[in-house]
Tab-separated table of C-alpha atoms in Angstrom:
chain	number	residue	atom	x	y	z
A	30	MET	CA	-17.839	-4.786	28.274
A	31	LYS	CA	-14.908	-4.309	25.922
A	32	ILE	CA	-12.557	-7.190	25.183
A	33	THR	CA	-9.073	-6.378	23.944
A	34	HIS	CA	-7.226	-8.623	21.504
A	35	LYS	CA	-3.509	-7.909	21.380
A	36	THR	CA	-2.791	-9.040	17.846
A	37	SER	CA	-3.783	-6.912	14.870
A	38	PRO	CA	-4.727	-8.146	11.367
A	39	GLY	CA	-1.690	-8.795	9.224
A	40	SER	CA	0.721	-8.779	12.173
A	41	ARG	CA	3.414	-11.437	12.495
A	42	ALA	CA	1.833	-12.664	15.727
A	43	GLN	CA	-1.518	-13.164	14.052
A	44	GLN	CA	0.013	-14.932	11.069
A	45	GLN	CA	1.622	-17.383	13.487
A	46	GLU	CA	-1.714	-17.768	15.280
A	47	LEU	CA	-3.434	-18.638	12.015
A	48	LYS	CA	-0.879	-21.388	11.380
A	49	GLU	CA	-1.504	-22.803	14.847
A	50	PHE	CA	-5.242	-22.682	14.216
A	51	ALA	CA	-4.927	-24.310	10.809
A	52	GLU	CA	-7.664	-26.711	11.859
A	53	GLN	CA	-10.264	-26.245	14.609
A	54	THR	CA	-13.714	-27.457	15.531
A	55	LEU	CA	-15.893	-24.415	16.178
A	56	ALA	CA	-19.542	-23.512	16.581
A	57	VAL	CA	-21.223	-22.217	13.416
A	58	PHE	CA	-23.858	-19.481	13.593
A	59	PRO	CA	-26.012	-19.442	10.415
A	60	LEU	CA	-26.997	-15.843	9.656
A	61	PRO	CA	-28.047	-13.830	6.580
A	62	LEU	CA	-24.840	-11.791	6.836
A	63	PHE	CA	-21.733	-11.209	4.737
A	64	VAL	CA	-18.645	-10.549	6.841
A	65	LEU	CA	-15.080	-10.183	5.575
A	66	PRO	CA	-11.843	-10.059	7.616
A	67	GLU	CA	-11.695	-7.047	9.983
A	68	GLY	CA	-15.438	-6.481	9.665
A	69	VAL	CA	-17.463	-5.831	12.821
A	70	GLN	CA	-21.075	-6.880	13.361
A	71	ARG	CA	-23.497	-6.310	16.237
A	72	LEU	CA	-25.612	-9.358	17.050
A	73	ARG	CA	-28.566	-9.883	19.387
A	74	ILE	CA	-28.490	-13.293	21.058
A	75	PHE	CA	-31.554	-14.972	22.572
A	76	GLU	CA	-31.629	-18.687	21.678
A	77	GLN	CA	-30.178	-20.881	24.424
A	78	ARG	CA	-27.772	-22.710	22.101
A	79	TYR	CA	-26.227	-19.418	20.967
A	80	LEU	CA	-26.080	-18.064	24.514
A	81	ALA	CA	-24.053	-21.192	25.319
A	82	MET	CA	-21.874	-20.524	22.255
A	83	VAL	CA	-21.150	-16.986	23.456
A	84	SER	CA	-20.411	-18.146	26.995
A	85	GLU	CA	-17.988	-20.812	25.797
A	86	SER	CA	-16.282	-18.350	23.458
A	87	LEU	CA	-15.808	-15.796	26.234
A	88	VAL	CA	-14.388	-18.413	28.585
A	89	SER	CA	-11.908	-19.676	26.002
A	90	GLU	CA	-10.824	-16.119	25.152
A	91	SER	CA	-10.342	-15.108	28.787
A	92	MET	CA	-8.282	-18.251	29.467
A	93	ALA	CA	-6.360	-17.913	26.154
A	94	ALA	CA	-7.180	-21.565	25.614
A	95	LYS	CA	-5.680	-22.211	22.217
A	96	SER	CA	-6.592	-25.872	22.447
A	97	THR	CA	-10.299	-25.008	22.321
A	98	GLY	CA	-9.899	-21.959	20.117
A	99	ALA	CA	-11.649	-18.706	20.994
A	100	GLY	CA	-14.451	-17.445	18.802
A	101	PHE	CA	-17.022	-18.971	16.491
A	102	VAL	CA	-17.980	-18.906	12.811
A	103	ILE	CA	-20.638	-16.850	11.035
A	104	ALA	CA	-21.844	-18.616	7.893
A	105	ARG	CA	-24.416	-17.535	5.318
A	106	TYR	CA	-27.833	-19.002	6.092
A	107	ASP	CA	-29.335	-20.898	3.165
A	108	LYS	CA	-32.172	-23.326	3.849
A	109	ALA	CA	-31.494	-25.084	0.512
A	110	LEU	CA	-28.079	-26.296	1.698
A	111	ASP	CA	-27.160	-29.164	3.982
A	112	PHE	CA	-27.059	-27.878	7.559
A	113	ASN	CA	-28.328	-24.547	6.112
A	114	VAL	CA	-24.810	-23.203	5.481
A	115	PRO	CA	-22.253	-23.317	2.608
A	116	ASP	CA	-18.760	-24.813	2.864
A	117	TRP	CA	-17.182	-21.560	4.054
A	118	GLY	CA	-17.676	-18.945	6.736
A	119	THR	CA	-15.945	-16.200	8.710
A	120	LYS	CA	-14.282	-16.772	12.057
A	121	VAL	CA	-15.132	-14.007	14.536
A	122	GLN	CA	-14.172	-13.043	18.059
A	123	ILE	CA	-16.273	-11.169	20.598
A	124	VAL	CA	-14.920	-7.663	21.236
A	125	ASP	CA	-17.787	-6.186	23.291
A	126	PHE	CA	-20.995	-7.306	24.952
A	127	HIS	CA	-23.827	-5.846	27.002
A	128	HIS	CA	-27.527	-6.321	27.675
A	129	GLY	CA	-29.951	-4.207	25.677
A	130	GLU	CA	-32.921	-2.344	27.112
A	131	ASP	CA	-35.072	-5.394	26.372
A	132	GLY	CA	-32.719	-7.584	28.409
A	133	LEU	CA	-31.345	-9.474	25.413
A	134	LEU	CA	-27.613	-10.067	25.110
A	135	VAL	CA	-25.937	-7.844	22.510
A	136	ILE	CA	-22.454	-8.728	21.271
A	137	ASP	CA	-20.048	-7.033	18.872
A	138	VAL	CA	-17.889	-9.475	16.935
A	139	ARG	CA	-14.828	-8.771	14.828
A	140	ALA	CA	-13.901	-10.988	11.882
A	141	SER	CA	-10.495	-12.620	12.000
A	142	HIS	CA	-10.309	-14.617	8.757
A	143	LEU	CA	-12.288	-16.765	6.355
A	144	VAL	CA	-12.518	-20.506	6.921
A	145	SER	CA	-13.506	-23.586	4.940
A	146	LEU	CA	-16.098	-25.762	6.661
A	147	ASP	CA	-16.661	-29.521	6.643
A	148	ARG	CA	-17.381	-32.433	9.009
A	149	PHE	CA	-20.583	-30.829	10.245
A	150	ASP	CA	-22.246	-32.165	13.367
A	151	VAL	CA	-25.168	-30.992	15.495
A	152	ARG	CA	-24.468	-30.986	19.205
A	153	GLY	CA	-26.995	-32.220	21.746
A	154	ASP	CA	-28.167	-28.684	22.483
A	155	GLY	CA	-28.771	-28.025	18.767
A	156	LEU	CA	-25.589	-26.033	18.167
A	157	LEU	CA	-24.005	-26.665	14.764
A	158	MET	CA	-20.305	-27.550	14.901
A	159	ALA	CA	-17.839	-27.919	12.022
A	160	ARG	CA	-14.185	-28.444	11.255
A	161	CYS	CA	-12.707	-25.085	10.252
A	162	ARG	CA	-9.552	-24.530	8.245
A	163	HIS	CA	-7.990	-21.181	7.404
A	164	ARG	CA	-8.972	-19.833	3.991
A	165	ASP	CA	-6.940	-17.116	2.278
A	166	HIS	CA	-8.596	-13.876	1.254
A	167	TRP	CA	-7.202	-10.732	-0.381
A	168	PRO	CA	-3.552	-9.799	0.158
A	169	SER	CA	-3.232	-6.866	2.560
A	170	GLN	CA	-2.810	-3.475	0.896
A	171	TYR	CA	-0.429	-0.852	2.249
A	172	PRO	CA	-2.151	2.326	3.478
A	173	SER	CA	-1.888	5.273	1.114
A	174	ALA	CA	-0.917	8.771	2.211
A	175	LYS	CA	-4.557	9.833	2.095
A	176	PRO	CA	-7.922	8.208	1.364
A	177	GLY	CA	-8.860	7.757	-2.275
A	178	GLN	CA	-12.316	8.493	-3.642
A	179	LEU	CA	-13.794	5.259	-2.306
A	180	GLY	CA	-12.283	5.937	1.122
A	181	LEU	CA	-13.682	9.475	1.196
A	182	THR	CA	-17.095	8.170	0.192
A	183	LEU	CA	-17.061	5.512	2.916
A	184	GLY	CA	-16.016	8.179	5.420
A	185	ALA	CA	-19.096	10.188	4.445
A	186	VAL	CA	-21.268	7.088	4.973
A	187	PHE	CA	-19.787	6.611	8.445
A	188	ALA	CA	-20.391	10.272	9.277
A	189	GLU	CA	-24.044	9.898	8.294
A	190	HIS	CA	-24.619	6.614	10.117
A	191	GLY	CA	-23.402	6.910	13.687
A	192	GLN	CA	-24.255	3.325	14.654
A	193	LEU	CA	-21.989	2.033	11.894
A	194	ALA	CA	-19.167	4.395	12.822
A	195	GLN	CA	-19.469	3.318	16.463
A	196	LEU	CA	-18.377	-0.187	15.495
A	197	TYR	CA	-15.109	1.137	14.022
A	198	PRO	CA	-13.390	3.545	16.451
A	199	GLU	CA	-10.235	3.412	14.286
A	200	PRO	CA	-11.410	3.232	10.643
A	201	GLU	CA	-8.805	2.736	7.911
A	202	PHE	CA	-10.171	4.873	5.093
A	203	ASN	CA	-6.715	5.099	3.504
A	204	ARG	CA	-6.413	1.293	3.123
A	205	LEU	CA	-8.178	0.270	-0.054
A	206	ASP	CA	-8.775	-3.397	0.814
A	207	TRP	CA	-10.361	-2.367	4.134
A	208	VAL	CA	-12.588	0.171	2.399
A	209	CYS	CA	-13.707	-2.291	-0.297
A	210	ALA	CA	-14.493	-4.971	2.287
A	211	ARG	CA	-16.651	-2.607	4.358
A	212	PHE	CA	-18.562	-1.458	1.263
A	213	LEU	CA	-19.267	-5.042	0.212
A	214	GLU	CA	-20.608	-5.815	3.687
A	215	ILE	CA	-23.094	-2.945	3.760
A	216	LEU	CA	-24.231	-2.659	0.144
A	217	PRO	CA	-27.782	-3.891	-0.641
A	218	LEU	CA	-26.650	-6.818	-2.795
A	219	SER	CA	-27.683	-10.462	-2.551
A	220	LEU	CA	-25.415	-12.685	-0.499
A	221	ASN	CA	-24.795	-14.801	-3.593
A	222	GLU	CA	-23.522	-11.729	-5.464
A	223	LYS	CA	-21.239	-10.777	-2.605
A	224	GLU	CA	-19.855	-14.292	-2.394
A	225	LYS	CA	-18.070	-13.738	-5.718
A	226	PHE	CA	-15.546	-11.629	-3.816
A	227	ILE	CA	-14.307	-14.153	-1.250
A	228	LEU	CA	-11.631	-15.646	-3.520
A	229	PRO	CA	-8.011	-14.590	-2.843
A	230	ASP	CA	-7.576	-13.141	-6.355
A	231	SER	CA	-10.936	-11.303	-6.452
A	232	PHE	CA	-9.721	-7.953	-5.110
A	233	PRO	CA	-9.226	-6.305	-8.549
A	234	GLN	CA	-12.766	-7.345	-9.535
A	235	ALA	CA	-14.138	-6.021	-6.238
A	236	LYS	CA	-12.363	-2.690	-6.733
A	237	SER	CA	-13.614	-2.373	-10.312
A	238	PHE	CA	-17.163	-3.297	-9.281
A	239	LEU	CA	-17.204	-0.722	-6.460
A	240	ASP	CA	-15.748	2.001	-8.677
A	241	THR	CA	-18.689	1.514	-10.998
A	242	PHE	CA	-21.384	0.839	-8.388
A	243	ILE	CA	-20.372	3.559	-5.901
A	244	LEU	CA	-18.673	6.197	-8.050
A	245	GLY	CA	-20.444	5.550	-11.326
A	246	GLN	CA	-17.165	5.403	-13.209
A	247	ASP	CA	-13.813	3.652	-13.411
A	248	LYS	CA	-11.559	5.631	-11.098
A	249	ILE	CA	-8.017	4.790	-10.095
A	250	ASN	CA	-7.710	4.952	-6.325
């Protein structure tokens, strides 16, 4: 079942929403994933605490209950850390859900923005909760007239991997920040390496890294 969200990333409405949601208490889902704003992930849900998390998120989204705040947070799983997560994560919203052939719940989530995490608490059902505050990421880049070399390369990856392309019915191959974010999500790098690129001023470093890693040279996009 598809769920439509009216605001788009970077829109004035969403910017106002982020101000209103400057501080929320949300469920935190520890996962070995790296997700940046506008990224989409498909998750299989089977533990009861996370089924409850999904149910509560869907209810709050359908009621537009800003007081509870729709969505939840995906945070990098690390058993060496307190509560098994770092002090940051990515707020996501459910955009589609269905039951797989094995009967398990499958959800597609779309990343809204990064958040800082603190005041952790474990609910009675075992669900991790935390205070979440908006965390800036890269400034939005204006789309170019046509995709650059990185955009063309990502387009070829999408064409080869239908399941990945299915998650993005309207890809933005001509927007360099979008392209770089999607590459960082799917590249076979350690989560610690990827975490270098969550800082607001890290976009030039991400672009330079991907030029070298993907194209094998320093190219100007």
